[in-house]
Amino acid sequence: MSVEPKLTRFNQSVLSKYQIYNSIFMTLPFDAVTKTGVLLPLFHETCEKGFRNGDDPTKIVETFFQKYQGRRNKESQINLLFRFIQYIERQVVLFDAIEDAAFSTVNNMEGVGTLRNLKGSARSEGKLDELKEFLEEFKVRIVLTAHPTQFYPGSVLGIITNLTDAIKRNDLTDINNLFGQLGKTPFFKHKKPTPYQEAKSLIWYLENVFYETFGNIYNYIQTNIYDDGKKHNDIINIGFWPGGDRDGNPFVKPETTLKVAKKLKKAILKKYYQDLRDLRKKLTFRGVEERIIRLETIMYDYSINLKTKKAISAKELRTELLEIRNIIVNQHQSLYVNEINNLINRIHLFDYRFATLDIRQDSRIHHAVFTTVIDHLIASGNSSFPNNYHDLSESEQIEILSKADDSIEDLEIFEDEMVRNTLKTISVIKDIQKSNGERGANRYIISNNQTALNVMQLFSMLKIVAFKDELTVDVAPLFETIPDLENAPGVMEQLYQNPEYMAHLRARGNKQHIMLGFSDGTKDGGYLMANWGIYKAKELLTEMSRKYDITAIFFDGRGGPPARGGGKTHNFYSSLGPTIEDKEVQITIQGQTVSSNFGTNDSSQYNLEQLISSGIKNRIDGEKNRLSDEDRVVMTDLAETSYQTYKDFKSHEMFIPYLERMSTLKYYAKTNIGSRPSKRGKSDKLVFSDLRAIPFVGSWSQLKQNVPGFYGVGTALKQYEDRGEWSKVEHLYHNSKFFKTLLENSMMSLTKSFFDLTKYMSNDPEFGGFWTIIFEEYKVTKRLLLKLTGYSELMENEPSGKASIQVRESIVLPLLTIQQYALKKVQELEKAGVAADDPEKLIFEKIVTRSLFGNINASRNSA
């Protein structure tokens, strides 16, 4: 049977359906304003024509009202703009649901990168034993973070799920009802969510998606690749940051961490209970039924009350199910044995933890806390810390820290709340391990890690507070900025040379977890240098770790867009080559990237299988992906030129004012989408180092300029063109899958840019020159990427992906226009000297804030 091209499948199953359902959707009246659905297409057409003619957003909005709505007063015009926003937000939801419903049609679920394809290739090439051996040591961990880029409230996520199902069934009645529900359901949160509420939102995905897909993947591997019924390496597992990520979030308390851990345990116990309840209906056999009923009753009680005396351990639950399975195999013709195996496998994957809760805090906070703790211990008179500890060199302090055997029993003696909470969090980790198992919480990440001392302070603090006998926690430094990445190998060698720290690593399986951050790396060093800096750091850290017989476990702080390490993530992992440790793939997944890549069973299974395959592909193609010395020289030169270009841009006197006054940066704090503050410092003045990566990247995305995903790339490439050395770049492009993936992801950033939206800024007396600098870099980057790839248009190699972006960008074009119109009005009013609480100004600011939601959701990976 012939298979239609992917673009054809997209047009038939997504685009055509969207056009049909959208025409129904547009007839629904929302709230008090009638004919909004009729007027929106006219406004959309006005926007398209206006930008083609070079008009600015203000002229486009005013032209629309003059031409079609001349009788409306100002208040009525504003109301209509709000209704347009309301409709467009819901059009995005509709498109999301249609695309999700068609996922398995558009994407080949048995094609390249899937487990079925992998097994088929291994078998045909006689490499099935090699595949089994690889799967015994390889792992993928996706870590759900609390970063606020998910703009859909839980109620809307539920509607998307139901709408996706209704569209799959072509149930017009259900679809129409859900459209009506969608119109009445608010998208805007009036209060910031608490960290616990953020955790509950993400646990929804654990319960409704990952429990199913993780189980399906493991079941397939066990049944079709091993086919022996034995317990194997779990291969896939999940990490969790909400409730444990304290970095920059004063609202995450020790009590929050414990509460989230309990919620995770209750959630997985509930899933086991539901499976046991289903099994009870099937296993109605002698010698089996009463045992299943007993387990069902125990799990029901346990899922409600974690302190019930009827509780059994995960090991006991699994053992009992194995015994039941043996009876069924031996006495009842293996009836429903697959269903029992499925539950046994899920217990193996999730235990009683569901997900591993990571703890994270900034090294500067640790230092302040630890200084207070040391001072207390010294003052107590019987401490292993000398009185002059603070005056000692770093290496001398590390020596003392590694051997410190002090302990603190009463944490309430510390008056400072930050000190007390930091220490209590350590104590809570031990409590969680007792309840949820060691893997319930066994990793502590140090943000902004710069030195070996940062690591040893936490290492010592963990033992002093709660883990004196045995430290069952992995201490993971996070290297983020370009200088920190360069210093990372030296930091790790200093740790590896410490006998006590090495004894800890030996006890932890000779593994060292190291996190490398894209978010602040890109903000700090630009697109090329951040990616190349991480690549080089991984190489050197791999070499350094292997020298000491340690396996480096790299954990990448990837976000949604290419600017934060996202894009086609699996392509990166299949391109690393033999010089980078590849036994595990660990990445952060956040915000709308969770819902877009893992929001349904189909998309979740497909993307997880792609990640598993990418690791195997890299192992197979290792030597092919090795960079030659000549290519390394070119890559380094490109990265350094790009870095200097980006640093010059960042230090431009208009850089901060432009973000502050011409972008949506300051409006992110008003969206109430996340529990964390939108910047680190408390200063009213905007300081670059205080900027969080998400509002920073997101603001460029709202401007449709996407600077973090391309700036400096064009200038770096042009240098080779100007020198007549273009062939060197071509050689690198054709030889390096890593470089090719880098540029393809940058093309996605360029594809999502639309400079006609902000072209009016080029005439601004204050910011015109700065806008032009950005636009010129965009043009040269686009020209040279097309030249290098041989494409006639961006993303030519991925037509269905580009088509999806184009539809989404078209949907939000009126929304972007309204946002820029409102921003311009705010700027005009501020220049006129109106008060901060001026009613008109507040209305336009509200429009800007409300317009953020649809734009971010439509982009799916923009922040």
PDB file of C-alpha atoms in Angstrom, residues 8-118:
ATOM      1  CA  THR A   8      -0.330  15.594   1.843  1.00  0.00           C
ATOM      2  CA  ARG A   9      -1.392  13.746   4.987  1.00  0.00           C
ATOM      3  CA  PHE A  10      -1.108  17.009   6.947  1.00  0.00           C
ATOM      4  CA  ASN A  11      -3.214  18.926   4.424  1.00  0.00           C
ATOM      5  CA  GLN A  12      -5.901  16.231   4.343  1.00  0.00           C
ATOM      6  CA  SER A  13      -6.082  15.354   8.033  1.00  0.00           C
ATOM      7  CA  VAL A  14      -5.234  18.679   9.681  1.00  0.00           C
ATOM      8  CA  LEU A  15      -5.607  21.687   7.409  1.00  0.00           C
ATOM      9  CA  SER A  16      -8.828  20.594   5.667  1.00  0.00           C
ATOM     10  CA  LYS A  17     -10.434  19.562   8.962  1.00  0.00           C
ATOM     11  CA  TYR A  18      -9.413  22.841  10.574  1.00  0.00           C
ATOM     12  CA  GLN A  19     -11.041  24.831   7.779  1.00  0.00           C
ATOM     13  CA  ILE A  20     -14.275  22.845   8.130  1.00  0.00           C
ATOM     14  CA  TYR A  21     -14.476  22.933  11.938  1.00  0.00           C
ATOM     15  CA  ASN A  22     -13.335  26.557  12.117  1.00  0.00           C
ATOM     16  CA  SER A  23     -16.218  27.608   9.872  1.00  0.00           C
ATOM     17  CA  ILE A  24     -18.601  25.998  12.404  1.00  0.00           C
ATOM     18  CA  PHE A  25     -16.691  27.494  15.315  1.00  0.00           C
ATOM     19  CA  MET A  26     -16.846  31.021  13.871  1.00  0.00           C
ATOM     20  CA  THR A  27     -20.652  31.004  13.954  1.00  0.00           C
ATOM     21  CA  LEU A  28     -20.750  30.637  17.758  1.00  0.00           C
ATOM     22  CA  PRO A  29     -21.645  33.849  19.617  1.00  0.00           C
ATOM     23  CA  PHE A  30     -19.497  34.419  22.713  1.00  0.00           C
ATOM     24  CA  ASP A  31     -20.713  36.720  25.474  1.00  0.00           C
ATOM     25  CA  ALA A  32     -22.438  39.994  24.617  1.00  0.00           C
ATOM     26  CA  VAL A  33     -20.786  40.937  21.325  1.00  0.00           C
ATOM     27  CA  THR A  34     -22.604  39.548  18.324  1.00  0.00           C
ATOM     28  CA  LYS A  35     -21.123  38.943  14.869  1.00  0.00           C
ATOM     29  CA  THR A  36     -17.580  38.693  16.253  1.00  0.00           C
ATOM     30  CA  GLY A  37     -17.037  35.485  14.308  1.00  0.00           C
ATOM     31  CA  VAL A  38     -18.153  37.207  11.107  1.00  0.00           C
ATOM     32  CA  LEU A  39     -15.902  40.219  11.656  1.00  0.00           C
ATOM     33  CA  LEU A  40     -12.728  38.312  12.568  1.00  0.00           C
ATOM     34  CA  PRO A  41     -12.088  37.003   9.010  1.00  0.00           C
ATOM     35  CA  LEU A  42     -12.469  40.571   7.734  1.00  0.00           C
ATOM     36  CA  PHE A  43      -9.971  41.802  10.308  1.00  0.00           C
ATOM     37  CA  HIS A  44      -7.612  38.955   9.371  1.00  0.00           C
ATOM     38  CA  GLU A  45      -7.820  39.974   5.705  1.00  0.00           C
ATOM     39  CA  THR A  46      -7.189  43.618   6.656  1.00  0.00           C
ATOM     40  CA  CYS A  47      -4.054  42.567   8.576  1.00  0.00           C
ATOM     41  CA  GLU A  48      -2.682  40.537   5.674  1.00  0.00           C
ATOM     42  CA  LYS A  49      -3.280  43.292   3.130  1.00  0.00           C
ATOM     43  CA  GLY A  50      -1.985  45.957   5.479  1.00  0.00           C
ATOM     44  CA  PHE A  51       1.354  44.248   6.144  1.00  0.00           C
ATOM     45  CA  ARG A  52       1.763  43.524   2.419  1.00  0.00           C
ATOM     46  CA  ASN A  53       1.336  47.249   1.804  1.00  0.00           C
ATOM     47  CA  GLY A  54       3.832  48.163   4.526  1.00  0.00           C
ATOM     48  CA  ASP A  55       1.233  49.543   6.956  1.00  0.00           C
ATOM     49  CA  ASP A  56       1.909  49.558  10.698  1.00  0.00           C
ATOM     50  CA  PRO A  57      -0.408  47.798  13.212  1.00  0.00           C
ATOM     51  CA  THR A  58      -2.027  51.072  14.314  1.00  0.00           C
ATOM     52  CA  LYS A  59      -3.007  51.978  10.753  1.00  0.00           C
ATOM     53  CA  ILE A  60      -4.292  48.422  10.149  1.00  0.00           C
ATOM     54  CA  VAL A  61      -6.573  48.490  13.218  1.00  0.00           C
ATOM     55  CA  GLU A  62      -7.840  51.999  12.446  1.00  0.00           C
ATOM     56  CA  THR A  63      -8.446  51.090   8.771  1.00  0.00           C
ATOM     57  CA  PHE A  64     -10.520  48.103   9.834  1.00  0.00           C
ATOM     58  CA  PHE A  65     -12.744  50.166  12.117  1.00  0.00           C
ATOM     59  CA  GLN A  66     -13.173  52.917   9.521  1.00  0.00           C
ATOM     60  CA  LYS A  67     -14.018  50.455   6.750  1.00  0.00           C
ATOM     61  CA  TYR A  68     -16.225  47.922   8.554  1.00  0.00           C
ATOM     62  CA  GLN A  69     -17.230  49.346  11.921  1.00  0.00           C
ATOM     63  CA  GLY A  70     -17.436  53.102  11.466  1.00  0.00           C
ATOM     64  CA  ARG A  71     -20.315  53.544  13.919  1.00  0.00           C
ATOM     65  CA  ARG A  72     -18.565  51.956  16.913  1.00  0.00           C
ATOM     66  CA  ASN A  73     -17.458  54.267  19.690  1.00  0.00           C
ATOM     67  CA  LYS A  74     -14.052  53.810  21.366  1.00  0.00           C
ATOM     68  CA  GLU A  75     -15.378  51.601  24.139  1.00  0.00           C
ATOM     69  CA  SER A  76     -17.152  49.351  21.646  1.00  0.00           C
ATOM     70  CA  GLN A  77     -13.972  49.092  19.559  1.00  0.00           C
ATOM     71  CA  ILE A  78     -11.966  47.981  22.594  1.00  0.00           C
ATOM     72  CA  ASN A  79     -14.637  45.405  23.452  1.00  0.00           C
ATOM     73  CA  LEU A  80     -14.442  44.005  19.942  1.00  0.00           C
ATOM     74  CA  LEU A  81     -10.643  43.678  20.166  1.00  0.00           C
ATOM     75  CA  PHE A  82     -11.034  41.715  23.401  1.00  0.00           C
ATOM     76  CA  ARG A  83     -13.574  39.437  21.668  1.00  0.00           C
ATOM     77  CA  PHE A  84     -11.145  38.899  18.804  1.00  0.00           C
ATOM     78  CA  ILE A  85      -8.547  37.814  21.349  1.00  0.00           C
ATOM     79  CA  GLN A  86     -11.084  35.455  22.892  1.00  0.00           C
ATOM     80  CA  TYR A  87     -11.924  33.876  19.537  1.00  0.00           C
ATOM     81  CA  ILE A  88      -8.287  33.548  18.403  1.00  0.00           C
ATOM     82  CA  GLU A  89      -7.244  31.867  21.658  1.00  0.00           C
ATOM     83  CA  ARG A  90      -9.902  29.274  21.021  1.00  0.00           C
ATOM     84  CA  GLN A  91      -8.975  28.888  17.355  1.00  0.00           C
ATOM     85  CA  VAL A  92      -5.514  27.907  18.575  1.00  0.00           C
ATOM     86  CA  VAL A  93      -7.086  25.305  20.885  1.00  0.00           C
ATOM     87  CA  LEU A  94      -9.119  23.964  17.964  1.00  0.00           C
ATOM     88  CA  PHE A  95      -6.021  23.639  15.790  1.00  0.00           C
ATOM     89  CA  ASP A  96      -4.117  21.974  18.655  1.00  0.00           C
ATOM     90  CA  ALA A  97      -6.911  19.422  19.069  1.00  0.00           C
ATOM     91  CA  ILE A  98      -7.127  18.679  15.326  1.00  0.00           C
ATOM     92  CA  GLU A  99      -3.354  18.290  15.025  1.00  0.00           C
ATOM     93  CA  ASP A 100      -3.291  16.012  18.092  1.00  0.00           C
ATOM     94  CA  ALA A 101      -6.159  13.923  16.684  1.00  0.00           C
ATOM     95  CA  ALA A 102      -4.294  13.458  13.399  1.00  0.00           C
ATOM     96  CA  PHE A 103      -0.884  12.762  14.964  1.00  0.00           C
ATOM     97  CA  SER A 104      -0.765   9.047  14.158  1.00  0.00           C
ATOM     98  CA  THR A 105      -1.975   9.720  10.605  1.00  0.00           C
ATOM     99  CA  VAL A 106       0.522  12.477   9.821  1.00  0.00           C
ATOM    100  CA  ASN A 107       3.445  10.765  11.575  1.00  0.00           C
ATOM    101  CA  ASN A 108       4.433   7.219  10.701  1.00  0.00           C
ATOM    102  CA  MET A 109       4.165   5.405  14.051  1.00  0.00           C
ATOM    103  CA  GLU A 110       6.218   2.503  12.676  1.00  0.00           C
ATOM    104  CA  GLY A 111       8.678   4.544  10.627  1.00  0.00           C
ATOM    105  CA  VAL A 112      12.277   5.632  11.179  1.00  0.00           C
ATOM    106  CA  GLY A 113      13.084   6.265  14.831  1.00  0.00           C
ATOM    107  CA  THR A 114      10.317   4.051  16.223  1.00  0.00           C
ATOM    108  CA  LEU A 115      10.930   0.860  18.186  1.00  0.00           C
ATOM    109  CA  ARG A 116       9.295  -1.307  15.529  1.00  0.00           C
ATOM    110  CA  ASN A 117      11.600   0.104  12.889  1.00  0.00           C
ATOM    111  CA  LEU A 118      14.562  -0.279  15.233  1.00  0.00           C
TER     112      LEU A 118
END
